[in-house]
Amino acid sequence: MTIMALAPLVAIVGGALLVLLLEAFLRKADDEIPATAAVLALFAAGFLIVRSWGLELGYFGGRLSLDPLALLLMAVFVLIAAFVILMSLKYAPGQGIGLGQLCGLLLIAVAGLMIMVSSTDWLIVFLGLEVLSVASYALTGLKRDSRDSSEAAAKYFLMGSFAGAFFVFGLALIFGASGRLDFAGTLSAGPAAMAGLGLITAALFFKIAIVPFHMWAPDVYEGAPTPVTAFLTIAPKAAGLAVLFRVLVPIMGGRPAGALFVPAVSVAAVLTMFVGNLSALRQKSVKRLLAYSAIAHSGYLLVAIVAGDGPSLVFYLIAYMFMNAGAFSVLAALSGKGIEHTSLEDLSGLGRRHPWLAASLAVFLLSLAGIPPTAGFLGKFYIFGSAVREGHIVLAVAAVLASLISVAYYLKVIVVMYMHDATIDVTLERENPALYLVVFLCLFGVLELGIWPGNLLIIIRQAVTGLF
Amino acid sequence: MNASIAGLPIISLVTFLPLAGAALLIFVRGEAVKAVRAVAMAVSLLTFALSLLMFFGFSGASGLPEFVERASWLGRGLDYHVGVDGISLFLVLLAAFLTPLALLSSRRAIDDRVKEFCIFMLLLETGMIGVFVSLNLFLFYIFWEAMLIPMYFLIGMWGGRRRIYATMKFVLFTMFGSVLMLVGIFVLHAAYYRATGSFSLTIADLAATSFSPATQTWLFLAFGLAFAIKIPLFPLHTWLPDAHVEAPTAGSVLLAAVLLKMGAYGFLRLGIPLFPRAAAHFAPALSILAVIGIIYGGLMALVQKDMKSLVAYSSVSHMGLIMLAVFSLNFEATEGALYQMLNHGLSTGALFLCVGVLYERTHTRLIRDYGGAAGRMPVFAGLFLVIMLSSAGLPGLNGFVGEILCLFGVFTSNKVLAVLAVSTVILAAAYLLWLYRRVMQGPLKDPDDQRLRDVNGRELAYLVPIVILIVFMGLFPGGILRKMDASVTRYIDVLKNKPGLAMTSSVPSRPALEAAAVVEPER
């Protein structure tokens, strides 16, 4: 029990306040100063996270605890936030977005995520969830000149509030039934608490875009500024799944709740994979295609929850961060002043026009499709493999068939890039070193984790296996 | 067993040298076409030289894999584990031999995005060789899947008019089989753990374990589907004519010569040794499909108007014979199947090269556009004749040795099927000789056509080595068969001694069947 457990969080929140102050008092032209401050805050948080490794710090009577799972995911959040800021340095001014606002909101969202993954108490999870949600609504609507962006923000807000209500109602049921709000209390309580848990699960399913709670996702992901989409498809998903993992896995092992939750979550996983992938098949916009693919990936990740395999879940989340952030960073690189080039047609002939960007995007897409030797393949291998080991063979067969469908649309993008001639001439307006750094790091991550994950795999296994 | 020759990890070198070459090519400027081609050619020739070194160092006495390299990789049985035995050695050689020839053949046909082309060819080579040298099931799967991607690009970027349709069909068909195989691998992994308490995906370990009949049946179906699509076994062959017709010549050559062999190799290495009981159970059904494929492929080849699709359907027919031999599960047939895999690789690869030679001159592949080409291209006509006769199984050339071994072997296990399978010889002679007559003989279609010049030095450089091998392998099969003998004997012995496999003569006793059911079925 030490206040040091709050250190990474304090670094982020302090950074957020500093960024917002700087943004308010500096002139518009000095946008990069707040961004620099934000990156420094992220660095500080990252340093503190690494320092906390192995210390098992806790606060609030253990309600906020920095266990290895929390620390791993916090590192993921810091990394993805840094990627998003680097992607936005040129993108944000080009689209008329205040870079400072974006950075400030992003840090607040990260703070919410950190609270979510490190708490063992429903009320604190809710606190984190709401901090995250409010920041995400604002982030989605940052492109104020774009109707799509505003519409997406409104949709996200309405649907998100609805889900928040579910969450609170579930919380009330749990508290009424057991008189406790910590995770452990839920596990031992009776049917009313189970109903409450069902409602909370639905609310979290909404956050990570699980069918049938996914309706908002394609519009929001498509309407939001591209770097924000990268963030929204990865970070809230990771946090929601971490909470689900902490709560559902112990429950699914026991009876009678297991008999209820295992089939329910399995069906949700299968539906999510198939609805996401089948809808993606018909998309004409790459951004929307990736939005549906993000839904499908929630389904794959849910398979890891059903199998109760924490290490695979975390490994896939990290792999997914690299490949998805990489894909969106290439899309961000293609945006021009005031416009985005995200339709399939815009990518035609990209293999000739920008061979490096096209090759990178191809690698990210192949990884998303789960083709070796990429991180996406290894991630799927571990998740589906543990599903089979736990006896969920039908689920695994459904999962591999769903990923077969996904191969068709990821390859469709590659077909357009390499096998169609350019129909329009899109040239990049300027050099963008920060963004290329993100592309490179993601490329490195995807290949490194696919071929030689070495230490990371060991760290994850040690960290997450000893959780219960 | 030595893992190296002169201190070199020979298998890893042969496998990953092309990959290193591809990585090197990334940094060569795309405009420097000559340099790009030179690097690719040098790398592939060096790979071939190394594979020859491997061939001469291979003793083949024990029947066990040689030059084995093993290193722990991802843990839990997912190891890096490679080596070659008499079954895989020649397939590695075939891939290493044909890649430089295919590169040479594409020198004129491919003039757009040469750098990318060479990179994908080299990646494909690594993938092909990797499949054959893997001794760990996980590694095998990685190469098996990864190899699709370069082929996907080769067909899709440099193919014919319907290339995108063909390449998507190729990838999705093949992947459909392989994702189910992936689930099969998971089941094996879990079942092995349950049976022994330790993790392993080493193929030899898995083959030494008996799985329950139900598990075997499902796993055999999962693996078998992947292999049957790749071979391709009738009625799963529909992707093949599309892919062959649309692929560039170099792609067709490697597709026919090496990729199709992976399916048959998969049965020999995994499908049959791992699940012998299920394999024996399904062998009659698969044999019948193989015979249907032989006859159907032959008849379809007879009526094709396009030379490439004629050769593609002849592949269906020839691969049918190889499958029939594989499922005869005896020594002669297995060795014949292996030999025939090499023959088919050489002769069909060469047939595609010949079609490529003609196509480069006239830009048509339709048979009716040709006639009397032999008058203008006498040297080419001679080479084409030898290659064609090899494919048709003329005695004295390599095809005869393989076919006769296959048919002998099939005959000892099933006489009816053997009689039906002989039709492959008749049909092949019919469609090939008829092709030759229509294209090469008769009056010149267009006497003013100056485009039909005889083969040049470059074309000789890639056709003559194949023709020499064709003749050599027809006259002196002993040297090659001897290197296979020990491995094939071992393969057959293991099958015979494994309980639960109904061989042609011996029926297993009741206790033996129950011994096979040690491992509980999967849920």
PDB file of C-alpha atoms in Angstrom, chain B residues 203-365:
ATOM      1  CA  ILE B 203       6.632 -34.838 -36.543  1.00  0.00           C
ATOM      2  CA  ALA B 204       8.569 -37.946 -35.474  1.00  0.00           C
ATOM      3  CA  ASP B 205       7.224 -37.679 -31.916  1.00  0.00           C
ATOM      4  CA  LEU B 206       3.679 -37.316 -33.170  1.00  0.00           C
ATOM      5  CA  ALA B 207       4.084 -40.258 -35.525  1.00  0.00           C
ATOM      6  CA  ALA B 208       5.272 -42.413 -32.642  1.00  0.00           C
ATOM      7  CA  THR B 209       2.082 -41.699 -30.724  1.00  0.00           C
ATOM      8  CA  SER B 210      -1.108 -43.587 -31.396  1.00  0.00           C
ATOM      9  CA  PHE B 211      -4.254 -41.534 -31.380  1.00  0.00           C
ATOM     10  CA  SER B 212      -7.713 -42.929 -30.897  1.00  0.00           C
ATOM     11  CA  PRO B 213      -9.682 -43.896 -34.028  1.00  0.00           C
ATOM     12  CA  ALA B 214     -12.120 -41.006 -33.767  1.00  0.00           C
ATOM     13  CA  THR B 215      -9.334 -38.468 -33.337  1.00  0.00           C
ATOM     14  CA  GLN B 216      -7.446 -40.005 -36.217  1.00  0.00           C
ATOM     15  CA  THR B 217     -10.436 -39.845 -38.505  1.00  0.00           C
ATOM     16  CA  TRP B 218     -11.120 -36.168 -37.865  1.00  0.00           C
ATOM     17  CA  LEU B 219      -7.488 -35.186 -38.027  1.00  0.00           C
ATOM     18  CA  PHE B 220      -6.907 -37.134 -41.198  1.00  0.00           C
ATOM     19  CA  LEU B 221      -9.864 -35.393 -42.790  1.00  0.00           C
ATOM     20  CA  ALA B 222      -8.581 -31.973 -41.688  1.00  0.00           C
ATOM     21  CA  PHE B 223      -5.053 -32.560 -42.916  1.00  0.00           C
ATOM     22  CA  GLY B 224      -6.185 -34.535 -45.946  1.00  0.00           C
ATOM     23  CA  LEU B 225      -8.430 -31.745 -47.154  1.00  0.00           C
ATOM     24  CA  ALA B 226      -5.534 -29.283 -47.105  1.00  0.00           C
ATOM     25  CA  PHE B 227      -3.314 -31.674 -49.021  1.00  0.00           C
ATOM     26  CA  ALA B 228      -6.002 -32.812 -51.430  1.00  0.00           C
ATOM     27  CA  ILE B 229      -6.728 -29.224 -52.422  1.00  0.00           C
ATOM     28  CA  LYS B 230      -3.054 -28.586 -53.012  1.00  0.00           C
ATOM     29  CA  ILE B 231      -2.438 -31.694 -55.137  1.00  0.00           C
ATOM     30  CA  PRO B 232      -5.214 -31.124 -56.427  1.00  0.00           C
ATOM     31  CA  LEU B 233      -7.387 -34.187 -56.088  1.00  0.00           C
ATOM     32  CA  PHE B 234     -10.587 -34.382 -58.128  1.00  0.00           C
ATOM     33  CA  PRO B 235     -13.072 -32.678 -57.425  1.00  0.00           C
ATOM     34  CA  LEU B 236     -11.037 -30.003 -55.620  1.00  0.00           C
ATOM     35  CA  HIS B 237      -8.976 -29.153 -58.664  1.00  0.00           C
ATOM     36  CA  THR B 238     -10.951 -26.236 -60.060  1.00  0.00           C
ATOM     37  CA  TRP B 239      -8.516 -23.580 -58.884  1.00  0.00           C
ATOM     38  CA  LEU B 240      -5.666 -25.179 -60.778  1.00  0.00           C
ATOM     39  CA  PRO B 241      -6.543 -24.488 -64.431  1.00  0.00           C
ATOM     40  CA  ASP B 242      -7.380 -20.874 -63.563  1.00  0.00           C
ATOM     41  CA  ALA B 243      -4.189 -20.305 -61.636  1.00  0.00           C
ATOM     42  CA  HIS B 244      -2.038 -21.988 -64.275  1.00  0.00           C
ATOM     43  CA  VAL B 245      -3.540 -20.233 -67.225  1.00  0.00           C
ATOM     44  CA  GLU B 246      -3.305 -16.798 -65.636  1.00  0.00           C
ATOM     45  CA  ALA B 247       0.083 -17.136 -63.958  1.00  0.00           C
ATOM     46  CA  PRO B 248       3.224 -15.864 -65.685  1.00  0.00           C
ATOM     47  CA  THR B 249       5.398 -18.652 -67.080  1.00  0.00           C
ATOM     48  CA  ALA B 250       7.789 -18.657 -64.137  1.00  0.00           C
ATOM     49  CA  GLY B 251       4.853 -18.876 -61.741  1.00  0.00           C
ATOM     50  CA  SER B 252       3.242 -21.732 -63.655  1.00  0.00           C
ATOM     51  CA  VAL B 253       6.518 -23.622 -63.673  1.00  0.00           C
ATOM     52  CA  LEU B 254       6.987 -23.468 -59.917  1.00  0.00           C
ATOM     53  CA  LEU B 255       3.297 -23.973 -59.253  1.00  0.00           C
ATOM     54  CA  ALA B 256       3.185 -27.171 -61.278  1.00  0.00           C
ATOM     55  CA  ALA B 257       6.644 -28.440 -60.493  1.00  0.00           C
ATOM     56  CA  VAL B 258       6.877 -27.792 -56.792  1.00  0.00           C
ATOM     57  CA  LEU B 259       3.699 -26.460 -55.183  1.00  0.00           C
ATOM     58  CA  LEU B 260       1.523 -29.367 -56.280  1.00  0.00           C
ATOM     59  CA  LYS B 261       4.101 -31.766 -54.851  1.00  0.00           C
ATOM     60  CA  MET B 262       3.543 -30.300 -51.429  1.00  0.00           C
ATOM     61  CA  GLY B 263       0.141 -31.943 -51.250  1.00  0.00           C
ATOM     62  CA  ALA B 264       1.503 -35.384 -52.055  1.00  0.00           C
ATOM     63  CA  TYR B 265       4.452 -34.749 -49.766  1.00  0.00           C
ATOM     64  CA  GLY B 266       2.034 -33.763 -47.022  1.00  0.00           C
ATOM     65  CA  PHE B 267       0.321 -37.138 -47.267  1.00  0.00           C
ATOM     66  CA  LEU B 268       3.644 -38.972 -47.208  1.00  0.00           C
ATOM     67  CA  ARG B 269       5.100 -36.973 -44.344  1.00  0.00           C
ATOM     68  CA  LEU B 270       2.032 -36.261 -42.221  1.00  0.00           C
ATOM     69  CA  GLY B 271      -1.306 -37.589 -43.391  1.00  0.00           C
ATOM     70  CA  ILE B 272      -0.391 -41.254 -43.582  1.00  0.00           C
ATOM     71  CA  PRO B 273       2.315 -41.709 -40.892  1.00  0.00           C
ATOM     72  CA  LEU B 274       0.457 -39.693 -38.275  1.00  0.00           C
ATOM     73  CA  PHE B 275      -2.958 -41.211 -38.827  1.00  0.00           C
ATOM     74  CA  PRO B 276      -2.272 -44.615 -40.401  1.00  0.00           C
ATOM     75  CA  ARG B 277      -5.535 -46.144 -39.340  1.00  0.00           C
ATOM     76  CA  ALA B 278      -7.665 -43.389 -40.790  1.00  0.00           C
ATOM     77  CA  ALA B 279      -5.477 -43.301 -43.887  1.00  0.00           C
ATOM     78  CA  ALA B 280      -6.057 -47.000 -44.459  1.00  0.00           C
ATOM     79  CA  HIS B 281      -9.748 -46.478 -43.912  1.00  0.00           C
ATOM     80  CA  PHE B 282     -10.010 -43.679 -46.443  1.00  0.00           C
ATOM     81  CA  ALA B 283      -7.452 -45.058 -48.911  1.00  0.00           C
ATOM     82  CA  PRO B 284     -10.017 -46.825 -51.137  1.00  0.00           C
ATOM     83  CA  ALA B 285     -12.182 -43.717 -51.432  1.00  0.00           C
ATOM     84  CA  LEU B 286      -9.202 -41.479 -52.125  1.00  0.00           C
ATOM     85  CA  SER B 287      -7.836 -43.989 -54.632  1.00  0.00           C
ATOM     86  CA  ILE B 288     -11.099 -43.927 -56.523  1.00  0.00           C
ATOM     87  CA  LEU B 289     -11.033 -40.123 -56.581  1.00  0.00           C
ATOM     88  CA  ALA B 290      -7.458 -40.313 -57.824  1.00  0.00           C
ATOM     89  CA  VAL B 291      -8.470 -42.628 -60.672  1.00  0.00           C
ATOM     90  CA  ILE B 292     -11.359 -40.352 -61.564  1.00  0.00           C
ATOM     91  CA  GLY B 293      -8.836 -37.517 -61.601  1.00  0.00           C
ATOM     92  CA  ILE B 294      -6.548 -39.464 -63.913  1.00  0.00           C
ATOM     93  CA  ILE B 295      -9.272 -40.103 -66.449  1.00  0.00           C
ATOM     94  CA  TYR B 296     -11.065 -36.798 -66.068  1.00  0.00           C
ATOM     95  CA  GLY B 297      -7.842 -34.787 -66.295  1.00  0.00           C
ATOM     96  CA  GLY B 298      -6.780 -36.711 -69.367  1.00  0.00           C
ATOM     97  CA  LEU B 299     -10.111 -36.285 -71.115  1.00  0.00           C
ATOM     98  CA  MET B 300     -10.242 -32.599 -70.279  1.00  0.00           C
ATOM     99  CA  ALA B 301      -6.719 -32.150 -71.590  1.00  0.00           C
ATOM    100  CA  LEU B 302      -7.834 -33.653 -74.885  1.00  0.00           C
ATOM    101  CA  VAL B 303     -10.383 -30.933 -75.514  1.00  0.00           C
ATOM    102  CA  GLN B 304      -8.474 -27.847 -74.372  1.00  0.00           C
ATOM    103  CA  LYS B 305      -7.907 -25.069 -76.871  1.00  0.00           C
ATOM    104  CA  ASP B 306      -5.307 -23.275 -74.796  1.00  0.00           C
ATOM    105  CA  MET B 307      -1.896 -24.932 -74.479  1.00  0.00           C
ATOM    106  CA  LYS B 308      -1.467 -23.850 -70.889  1.00  0.00           C
ATOM    107  CA  SER B 309      -4.767 -25.260 -69.747  1.00  0.00           C
ATOM    108  CA  LEU B 310      -3.963 -28.461 -71.597  1.00  0.00           C
ATOM    109  CA  VAL B 311      -0.790 -28.781 -69.547  1.00  0.00           C
ATOM    110  CA  ALA B 312      -2.727 -27.824 -66.410  1.00  0.00           C
ATOM    111  CA  TYR B 313      -5.254 -30.617 -66.914  1.00  0.00           C
ATOM    112  CA  SER B 314      -2.456 -33.032 -67.706  1.00  0.00           C
ATOM    113  CA  SER B 315      -1.150 -32.126 -64.244  1.00  0.00           C
ATOM    114  CA  VAL B 316      -4.468 -33.141 -62.727  1.00  0.00           C
ATOM    115  CA  SER B 317      -4.169 -36.463 -64.492  1.00  0.00           C
ATOM    116  CA  HIS B 318      -0.541 -37.071 -63.547  1.00  0.00           C
ATOM    117  CA  MET B 319      -1.027 -36.044 -59.953  1.00  0.00           C
ATOM    118  CA  GLY B 320      -3.918 -38.506 -59.834  1.00  0.00           C
ATOM    119  CA  LEU B 321      -1.521 -41.330 -60.614  1.00  0.00           C
ATOM    120  CA  ILE B 322       0.880 -40.113 -57.948  1.00  0.00           C
ATOM    121  CA  MET B 323      -1.916 -40.030 -55.390  1.00  0.00           C
ATOM    122  CA  LEU B 324      -3.076 -43.479 -56.367  1.00  0.00           C
ATOM    123  CA  ALA B 325       0.449 -44.749 -55.828  1.00  0.00           C
ATOM    124  CA  VAL B 326       0.776 -42.967 -52.487  1.00  0.00           C
ATOM    125  CA  PHE B 327      -2.408 -44.627 -51.267  1.00  0.00           C
ATOM    126  CA  SER B 328      -1.318 -48.069 -52.375  1.00  0.00           C
ATOM    127  CA  LEU B 329       0.837 -48.001 -49.233  1.00  0.00           C
ATOM    128  CA  ASN B 330       3.561 -50.326 -50.444  1.00  0.00           C
ATOM    129  CA  PHE B 331       7.233 -49.901 -51.195  1.00  0.00           C
ATOM    130  CA  GLU B 332       7.221 -49.907 -55.002  1.00  0.00           C
ATOM    131  CA  ALA B 333       4.285 -47.570 -55.273  1.00  0.00           C
ATOM    132  CA  THR B 334       5.673 -45.124 -52.750  1.00  0.00           C
ATOM    133  CA  GLU B 335       9.048 -44.996 -54.359  1.00  0.00           C
ATOM    134  CA  GLY B 336       7.377 -44.719 -57.751  1.00  0.00           C
ATOM    135  CA  ALA B 337       5.251 -41.868 -56.494  1.00  0.00           C
ATOM    136  CA  LEU B 338       8.327 -40.038 -55.252  1.00  0.00           C
ATOM    137  CA  TYR B 339      10.149 -40.597 -58.500  1.00  0.00           C
ATOM    138  CA  GLN B 340       7.113 -39.583 -60.476  1.00  0.00           C
ATOM    139  CA  MET B 341       6.860 -36.389 -58.424  1.00  0.00           C
ATOM    140  CA  LEU B 342      10.312 -35.441 -59.648  1.00  0.00           C
ATOM    141  CA  ASN B 343       9.479 -36.422 -63.211  1.00  0.00           C
ATOM    142  CA  HIS B 344       6.290 -34.482 -63.213  1.00  0.00           C
ATOM    143  CA  GLY B 345       8.113 -31.501 -61.775  1.00  0.00           C
ATOM    144  CA  LEU B 346      10.684 -31.580 -64.534  1.00  0.00           C
ATOM    145  CA  SER B 347       8.499 -32.440 -67.491  1.00  0.00           C
ATOM    146  CA  THR B 348       5.505 -30.282 -66.642  1.00  0.00           C
ATOM    147  CA  GLY B 349       7.736 -27.436 -65.614  1.00  0.00           C
ATOM    148  CA  ALA B 350       9.504 -27.783 -68.930  1.00  0.00           C
ATOM    149  CA  LEU B 351       6.214 -27.965 -70.831  1.00  0.00           C
ATOM    150  CA  PHE B 352       5.202 -24.650 -69.304  1.00  0.00           C
ATOM    151  CA  LEU B 353       8.576 -23.227 -70.261  1.00  0.00           C
ATOM    152  CA  CYS B 354       8.004 -24.411 -73.840  1.00  0.00           C
ATOM    153  CA  VAL B 355       4.583 -22.814 -73.936  1.00  0.00           C
ATOM    154  CA  GLY B 356       6.276 -19.687 -72.634  1.00  0.00           C
ATOM    155  CA  VAL B 357       8.825 -19.803 -75.461  1.00  0.00           C
ATOM    156  CA  LEU B 358       6.050 -19.975 -78.039  1.00  0.00           C
ATOM    157  CA  TYR B 359       3.969 -17.333 -76.288  1.00  0.00           C
ATOM    158  CA  GLU B 360       6.843 -14.864 -76.186  1.00  0.00           C
ATOM    159  CA  ARG B 361       7.064 -15.075 -79.957  1.00  0.00           C
ATOM    160  CA  THR B 362       3.438 -14.957 -80.991  1.00  0.00           C
ATOM    161  CA  HIS B 363       1.552 -13.759 -77.890  1.00  0.00           C
ATOM    162  CA  THR B 364      -1.050 -16.422 -78.246  1.00  0.00           C
ATOM    163  CA  ARG B 365      -1.481 -19.704 -76.473  1.00  0.00           C
TER     164      ARG B 365
END
